[in-house]
PDB file of C-alpha atoms in Angstrom:
ATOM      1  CA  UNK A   1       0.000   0.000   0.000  1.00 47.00           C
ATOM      2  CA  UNK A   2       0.869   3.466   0.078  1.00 54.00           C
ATOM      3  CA  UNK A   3       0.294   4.671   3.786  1.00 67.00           C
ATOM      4  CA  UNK A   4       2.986   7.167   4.381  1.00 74.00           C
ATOM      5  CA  UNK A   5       4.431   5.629   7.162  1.00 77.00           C
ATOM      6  CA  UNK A   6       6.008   3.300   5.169  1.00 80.00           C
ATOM      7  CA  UNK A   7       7.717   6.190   3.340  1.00 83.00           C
ATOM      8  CA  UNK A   8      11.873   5.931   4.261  1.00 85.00           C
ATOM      9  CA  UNK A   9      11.882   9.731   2.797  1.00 86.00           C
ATOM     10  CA  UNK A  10       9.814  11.089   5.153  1.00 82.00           C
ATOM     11  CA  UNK A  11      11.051  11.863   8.851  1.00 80.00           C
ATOM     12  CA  UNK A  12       8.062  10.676  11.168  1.00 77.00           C
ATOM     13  CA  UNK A  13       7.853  11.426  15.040  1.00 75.00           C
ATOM     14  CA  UNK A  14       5.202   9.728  16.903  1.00 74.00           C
ATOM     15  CA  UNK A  15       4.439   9.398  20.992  1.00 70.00           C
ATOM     16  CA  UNK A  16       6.113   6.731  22.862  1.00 71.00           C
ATOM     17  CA  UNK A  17       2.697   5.602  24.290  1.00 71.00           C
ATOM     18  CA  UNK A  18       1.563   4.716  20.730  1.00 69.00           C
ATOM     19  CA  UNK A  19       4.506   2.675  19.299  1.00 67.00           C
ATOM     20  CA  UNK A  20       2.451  -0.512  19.609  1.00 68.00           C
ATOM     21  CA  UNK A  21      -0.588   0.901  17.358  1.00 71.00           C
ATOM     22  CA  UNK A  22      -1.566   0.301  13.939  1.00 71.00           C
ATOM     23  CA  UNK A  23      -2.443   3.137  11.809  1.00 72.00           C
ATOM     24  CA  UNK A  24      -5.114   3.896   9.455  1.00 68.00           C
ATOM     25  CA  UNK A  25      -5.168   1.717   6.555  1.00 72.00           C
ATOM     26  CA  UNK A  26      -2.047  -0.278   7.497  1.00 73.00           C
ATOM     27  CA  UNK A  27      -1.958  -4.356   7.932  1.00 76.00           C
ATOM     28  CA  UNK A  28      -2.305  -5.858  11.376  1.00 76.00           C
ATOM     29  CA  UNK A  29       1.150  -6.924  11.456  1.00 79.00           C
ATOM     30  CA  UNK A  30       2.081  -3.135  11.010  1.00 79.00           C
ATOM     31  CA  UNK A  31       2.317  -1.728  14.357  1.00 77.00           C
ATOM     32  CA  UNK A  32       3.603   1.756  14.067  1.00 80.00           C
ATOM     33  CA  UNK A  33       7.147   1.021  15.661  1.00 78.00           C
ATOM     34  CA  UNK A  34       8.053  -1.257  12.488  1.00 82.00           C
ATOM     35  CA  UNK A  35       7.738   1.910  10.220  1.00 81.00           C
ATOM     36  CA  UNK A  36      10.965   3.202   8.779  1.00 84.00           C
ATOM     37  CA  UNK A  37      12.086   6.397   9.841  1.00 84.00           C
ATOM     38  CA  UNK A  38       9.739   7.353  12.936  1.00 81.00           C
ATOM     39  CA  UNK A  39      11.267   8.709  15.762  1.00 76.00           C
ATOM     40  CA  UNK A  40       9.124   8.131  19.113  1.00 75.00           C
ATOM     41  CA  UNK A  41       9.470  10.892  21.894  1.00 72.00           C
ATOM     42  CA  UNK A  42       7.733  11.150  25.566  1.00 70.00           C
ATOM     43  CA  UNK A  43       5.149  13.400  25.932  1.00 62.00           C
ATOM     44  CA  UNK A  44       6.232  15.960  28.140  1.00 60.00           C
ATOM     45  CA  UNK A  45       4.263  18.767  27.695  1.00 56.00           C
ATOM     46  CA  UNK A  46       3.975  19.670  32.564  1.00 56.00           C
ATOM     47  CA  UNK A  47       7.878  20.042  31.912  1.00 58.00           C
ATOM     48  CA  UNK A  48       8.146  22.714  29.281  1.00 59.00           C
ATOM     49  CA  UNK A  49       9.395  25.850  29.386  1.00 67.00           C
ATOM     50  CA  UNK A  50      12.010  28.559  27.571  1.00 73.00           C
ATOM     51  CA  UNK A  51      14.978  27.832  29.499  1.00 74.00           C
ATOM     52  CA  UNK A  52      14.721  23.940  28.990  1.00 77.00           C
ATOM     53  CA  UNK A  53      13.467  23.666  25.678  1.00 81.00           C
ATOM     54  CA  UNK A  54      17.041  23.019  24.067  1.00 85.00           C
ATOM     55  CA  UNK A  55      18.315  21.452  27.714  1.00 82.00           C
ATOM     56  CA  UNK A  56      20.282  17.814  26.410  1.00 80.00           C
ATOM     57  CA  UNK A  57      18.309  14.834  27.987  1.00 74.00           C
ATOM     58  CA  UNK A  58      14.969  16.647  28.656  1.00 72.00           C
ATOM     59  CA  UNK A  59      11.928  14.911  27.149  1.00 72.00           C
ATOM     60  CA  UNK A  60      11.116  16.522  23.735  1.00 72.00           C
ATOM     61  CA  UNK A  61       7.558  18.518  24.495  1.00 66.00           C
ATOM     62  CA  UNK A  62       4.625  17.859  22.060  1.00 64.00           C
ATOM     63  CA  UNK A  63       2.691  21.129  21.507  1.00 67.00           C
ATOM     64  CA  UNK A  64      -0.107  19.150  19.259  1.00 67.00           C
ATOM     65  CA  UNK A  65       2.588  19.814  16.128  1.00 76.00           C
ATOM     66  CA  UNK A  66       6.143  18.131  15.712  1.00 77.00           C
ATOM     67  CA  UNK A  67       7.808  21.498  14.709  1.00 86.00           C
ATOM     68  CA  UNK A  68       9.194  21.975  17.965  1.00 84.00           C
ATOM     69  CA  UNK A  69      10.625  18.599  18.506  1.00 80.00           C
ATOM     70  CA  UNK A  70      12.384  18.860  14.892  1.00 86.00           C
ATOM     71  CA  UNK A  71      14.024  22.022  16.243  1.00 90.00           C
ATOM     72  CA  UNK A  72      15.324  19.866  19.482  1.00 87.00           C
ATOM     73  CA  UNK A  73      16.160  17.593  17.595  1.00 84.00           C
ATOM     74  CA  UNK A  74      18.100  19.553  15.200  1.00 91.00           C
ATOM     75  CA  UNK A  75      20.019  21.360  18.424  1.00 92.00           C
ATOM     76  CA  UNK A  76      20.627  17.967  19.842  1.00 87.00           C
ATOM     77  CA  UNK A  77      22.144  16.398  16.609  1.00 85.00           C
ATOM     78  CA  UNK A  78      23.812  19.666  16.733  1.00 92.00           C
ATOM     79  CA  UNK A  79      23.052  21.888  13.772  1.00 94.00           C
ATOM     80  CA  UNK A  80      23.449  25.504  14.704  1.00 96.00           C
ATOM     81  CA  UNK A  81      21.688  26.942  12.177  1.00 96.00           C
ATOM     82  CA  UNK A  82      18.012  25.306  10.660  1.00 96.00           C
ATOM     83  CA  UNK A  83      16.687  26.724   7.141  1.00 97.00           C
ATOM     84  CA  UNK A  84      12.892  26.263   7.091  1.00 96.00           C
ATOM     85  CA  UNK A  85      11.789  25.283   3.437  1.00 94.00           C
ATOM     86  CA  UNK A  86       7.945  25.336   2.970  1.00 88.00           C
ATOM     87  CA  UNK A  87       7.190  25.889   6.750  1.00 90.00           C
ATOM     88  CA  UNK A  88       3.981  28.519   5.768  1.00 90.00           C
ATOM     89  CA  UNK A  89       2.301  27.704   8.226  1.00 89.00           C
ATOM     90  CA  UNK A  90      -0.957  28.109   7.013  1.00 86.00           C
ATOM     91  CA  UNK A  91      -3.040  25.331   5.547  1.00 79.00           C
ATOM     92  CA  UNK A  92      -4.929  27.458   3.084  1.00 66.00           C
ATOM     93  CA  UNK A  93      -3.424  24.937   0.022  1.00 60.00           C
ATOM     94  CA  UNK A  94      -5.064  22.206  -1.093  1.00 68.00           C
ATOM     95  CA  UNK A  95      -2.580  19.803  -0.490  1.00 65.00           C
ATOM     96  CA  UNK A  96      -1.500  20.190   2.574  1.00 63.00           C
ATOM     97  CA  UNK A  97       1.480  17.685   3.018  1.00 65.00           C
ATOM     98  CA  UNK A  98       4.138  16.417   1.179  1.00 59.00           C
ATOM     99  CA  UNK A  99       2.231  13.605   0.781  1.00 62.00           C
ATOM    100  CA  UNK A 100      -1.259  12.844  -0.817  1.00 70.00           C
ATOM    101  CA  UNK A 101      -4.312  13.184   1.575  1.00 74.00           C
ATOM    102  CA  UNK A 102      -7.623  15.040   2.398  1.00 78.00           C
ATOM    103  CA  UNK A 103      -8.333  16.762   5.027  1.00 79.00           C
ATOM    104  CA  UNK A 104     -12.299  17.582   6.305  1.00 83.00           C
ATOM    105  CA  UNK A 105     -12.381  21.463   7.021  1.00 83.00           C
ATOM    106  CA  UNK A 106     -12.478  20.307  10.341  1.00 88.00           C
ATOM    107  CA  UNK A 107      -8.932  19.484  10.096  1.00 84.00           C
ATOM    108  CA  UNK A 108      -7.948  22.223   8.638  1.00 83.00           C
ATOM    109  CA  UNK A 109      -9.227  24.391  11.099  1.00 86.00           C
ATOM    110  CA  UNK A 110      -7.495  22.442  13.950  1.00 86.00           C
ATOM    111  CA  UNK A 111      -4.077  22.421  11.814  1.00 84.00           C
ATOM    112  CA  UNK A 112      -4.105  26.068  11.352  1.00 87.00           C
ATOM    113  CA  UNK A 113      -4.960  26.397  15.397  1.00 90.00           C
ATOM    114  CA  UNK A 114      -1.618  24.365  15.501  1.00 88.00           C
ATOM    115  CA  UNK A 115       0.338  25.676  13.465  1.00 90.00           C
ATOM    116  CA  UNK A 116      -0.803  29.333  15.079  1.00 93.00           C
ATOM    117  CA  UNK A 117       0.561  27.800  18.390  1.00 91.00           C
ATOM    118  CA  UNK A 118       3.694  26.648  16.512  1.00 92.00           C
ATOM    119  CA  UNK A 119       4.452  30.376  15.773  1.00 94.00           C
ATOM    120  CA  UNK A 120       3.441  31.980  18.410  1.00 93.00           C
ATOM    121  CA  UNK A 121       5.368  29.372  20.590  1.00 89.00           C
ATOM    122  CA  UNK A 122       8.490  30.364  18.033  1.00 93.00           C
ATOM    123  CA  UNK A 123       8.549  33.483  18.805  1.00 94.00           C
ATOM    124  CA  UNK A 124       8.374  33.145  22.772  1.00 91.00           C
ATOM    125  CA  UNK A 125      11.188  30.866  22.484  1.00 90.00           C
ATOM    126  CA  UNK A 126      13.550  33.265  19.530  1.00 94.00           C
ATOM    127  CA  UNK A 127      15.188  34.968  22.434  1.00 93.00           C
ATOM    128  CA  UNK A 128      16.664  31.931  24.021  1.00 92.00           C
ATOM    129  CA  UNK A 129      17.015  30.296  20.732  1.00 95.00           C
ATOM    130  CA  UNK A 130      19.352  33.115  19.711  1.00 96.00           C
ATOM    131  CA  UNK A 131      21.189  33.461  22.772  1.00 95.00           C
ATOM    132  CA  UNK A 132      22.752  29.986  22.645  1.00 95.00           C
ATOM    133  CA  UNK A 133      23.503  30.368  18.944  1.00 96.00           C
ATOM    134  CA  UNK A 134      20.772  28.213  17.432  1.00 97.00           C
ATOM    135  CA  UNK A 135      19.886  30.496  14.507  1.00 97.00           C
ATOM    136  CA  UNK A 136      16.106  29.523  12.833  1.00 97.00           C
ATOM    137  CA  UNK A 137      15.972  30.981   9.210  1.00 97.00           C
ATOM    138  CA  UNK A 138      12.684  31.372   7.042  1.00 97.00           C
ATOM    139  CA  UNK A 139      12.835  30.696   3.246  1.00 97.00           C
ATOM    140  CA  UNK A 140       9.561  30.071   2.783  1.00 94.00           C
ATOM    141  CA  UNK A 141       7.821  33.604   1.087  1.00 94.00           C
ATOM    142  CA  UNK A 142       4.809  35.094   2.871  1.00 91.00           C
ATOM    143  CA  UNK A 143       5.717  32.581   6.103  1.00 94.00           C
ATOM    144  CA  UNK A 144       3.976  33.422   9.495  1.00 94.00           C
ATOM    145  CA  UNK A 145       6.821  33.542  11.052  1.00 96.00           C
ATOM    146  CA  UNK A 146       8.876  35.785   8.654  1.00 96.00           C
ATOM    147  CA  UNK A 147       8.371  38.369  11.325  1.00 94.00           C
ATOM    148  CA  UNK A 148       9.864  36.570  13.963  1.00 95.00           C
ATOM    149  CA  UNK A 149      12.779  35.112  11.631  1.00 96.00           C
ATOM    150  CA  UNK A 150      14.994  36.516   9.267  1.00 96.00           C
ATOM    151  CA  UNK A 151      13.716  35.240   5.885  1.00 97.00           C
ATOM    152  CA  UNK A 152      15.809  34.536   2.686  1.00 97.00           C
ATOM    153  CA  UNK A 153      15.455  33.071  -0.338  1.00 97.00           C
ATOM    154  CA  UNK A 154      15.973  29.454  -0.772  1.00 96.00           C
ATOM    155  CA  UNK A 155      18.690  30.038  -3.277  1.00 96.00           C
ATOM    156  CA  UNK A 156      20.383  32.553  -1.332  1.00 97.00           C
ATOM    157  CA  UNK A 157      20.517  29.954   1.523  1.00 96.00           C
ATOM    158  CA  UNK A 158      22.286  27.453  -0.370  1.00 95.00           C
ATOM    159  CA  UNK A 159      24.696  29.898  -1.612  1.00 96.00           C
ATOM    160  CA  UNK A 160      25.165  30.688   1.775  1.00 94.00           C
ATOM    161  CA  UNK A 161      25.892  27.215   3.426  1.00 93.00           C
ATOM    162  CA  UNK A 162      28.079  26.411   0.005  1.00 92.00           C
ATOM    163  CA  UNK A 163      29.969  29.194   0.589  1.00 92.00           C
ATOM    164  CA  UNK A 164      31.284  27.233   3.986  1.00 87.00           C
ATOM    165  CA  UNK A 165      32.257  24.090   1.942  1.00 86.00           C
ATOM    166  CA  UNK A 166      35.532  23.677   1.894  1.00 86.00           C
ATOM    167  CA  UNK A 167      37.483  23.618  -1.855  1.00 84.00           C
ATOM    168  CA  UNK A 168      38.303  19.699  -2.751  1.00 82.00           C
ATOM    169  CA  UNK A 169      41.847  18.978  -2.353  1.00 79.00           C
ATOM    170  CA  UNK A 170      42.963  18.286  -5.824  1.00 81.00           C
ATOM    171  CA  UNK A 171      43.861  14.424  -6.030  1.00 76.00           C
ATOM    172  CA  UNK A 172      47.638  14.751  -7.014  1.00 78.00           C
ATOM    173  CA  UNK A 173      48.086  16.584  -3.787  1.00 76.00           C
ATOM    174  CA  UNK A 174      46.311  13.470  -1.444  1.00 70.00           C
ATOM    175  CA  UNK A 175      48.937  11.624   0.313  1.00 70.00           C
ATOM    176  CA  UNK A 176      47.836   8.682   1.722  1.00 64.00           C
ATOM    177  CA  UNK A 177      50.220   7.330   5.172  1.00 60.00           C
ATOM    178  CA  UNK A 178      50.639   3.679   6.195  1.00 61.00           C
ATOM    179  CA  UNK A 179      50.915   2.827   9.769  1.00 59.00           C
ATOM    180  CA  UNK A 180      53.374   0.299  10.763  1.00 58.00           C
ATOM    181  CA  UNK A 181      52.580  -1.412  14.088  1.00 53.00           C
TER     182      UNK A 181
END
């Protein structure tokens, strides 16, 4: 089938407490913690606050939307700076995922609620974000949260993080060393 769970492209997160369910349209056999690529956290949501949210070892903190756990976990794996591509977050499209589905208007209206939160939560958090050197960039045009992030255009971030690459070392000037033990 072609539930997108069982898509190894797509970075899933999911609650610990539901790692032995089976999701919509999948086979009994499936239980959600076979999937490839889905990343289970705790919910923590009593133990949030500014100064913790990129603490090492504190539970990642569900806030109905997985945006803020990518951001811990982006910190954690230790990125210091996070481009976010396509990150509107509005669900005014029609498609509103990478991936095909419908959603009822009721959906809709609870994902923009979320993704409201999400920004709002964003820009509480941009101060302490910014003071420990974790800088979130917009390149997504007409963003919500282009007023609480700088924004650029996608192109000018690539530029930017190519510009960091190092030159490759041409291959008549590699010297490879044996170790003698």
């Amino acid at each position: 089938g072609g539930h997108f769970y069982r898509r190894p492209d797509i970075i899933k997160f999911a609650r610990m407490d539901s790692s032995l369910d089976i999701p919509h349209d999948a086979t009994p056999d499936e239980l959600l913690r076979t999937f490839p690529n889905l990343f289970f956290y705790e919910l923590a949501a009593d133990k949030y606050n500014e100064e913790n949210f990129l603490t090492e070892g504190a539970d990642f903190v569900w806030w109905q939307s997985v945006f803020p756990i990518a951001l811990q976990m982006a910190w954690r794996l230790g990125f210091r700076q996070v481009f976010l591509v396509g990150c509107a977050f509005t669900t005014t499209r029609s498609e509103p995922y990478a991936w095909d589905i419908k959603l009822t208007d009721r959906a809709k209206t609870f994902n923009q609620l979320c993704y409201n939160k999400d920004a709002a939560y964003l820009s509480k958090i941009k101060p302490t974000l910014d003071a420990a050197g974790f800088n979130v960039v917009s390149c997504t045009p007409n963003s919500q949260i282009n007023t609480t992030c700088k924004f650029m255009l996608l192109e000018r971030a690539v530029q930017s993080v190519l510009a960091g690459f190092p030159e490759p070392t041409p291959l008549d000037k590699v010297y490879h060393v044996t170790a003698m033990v």
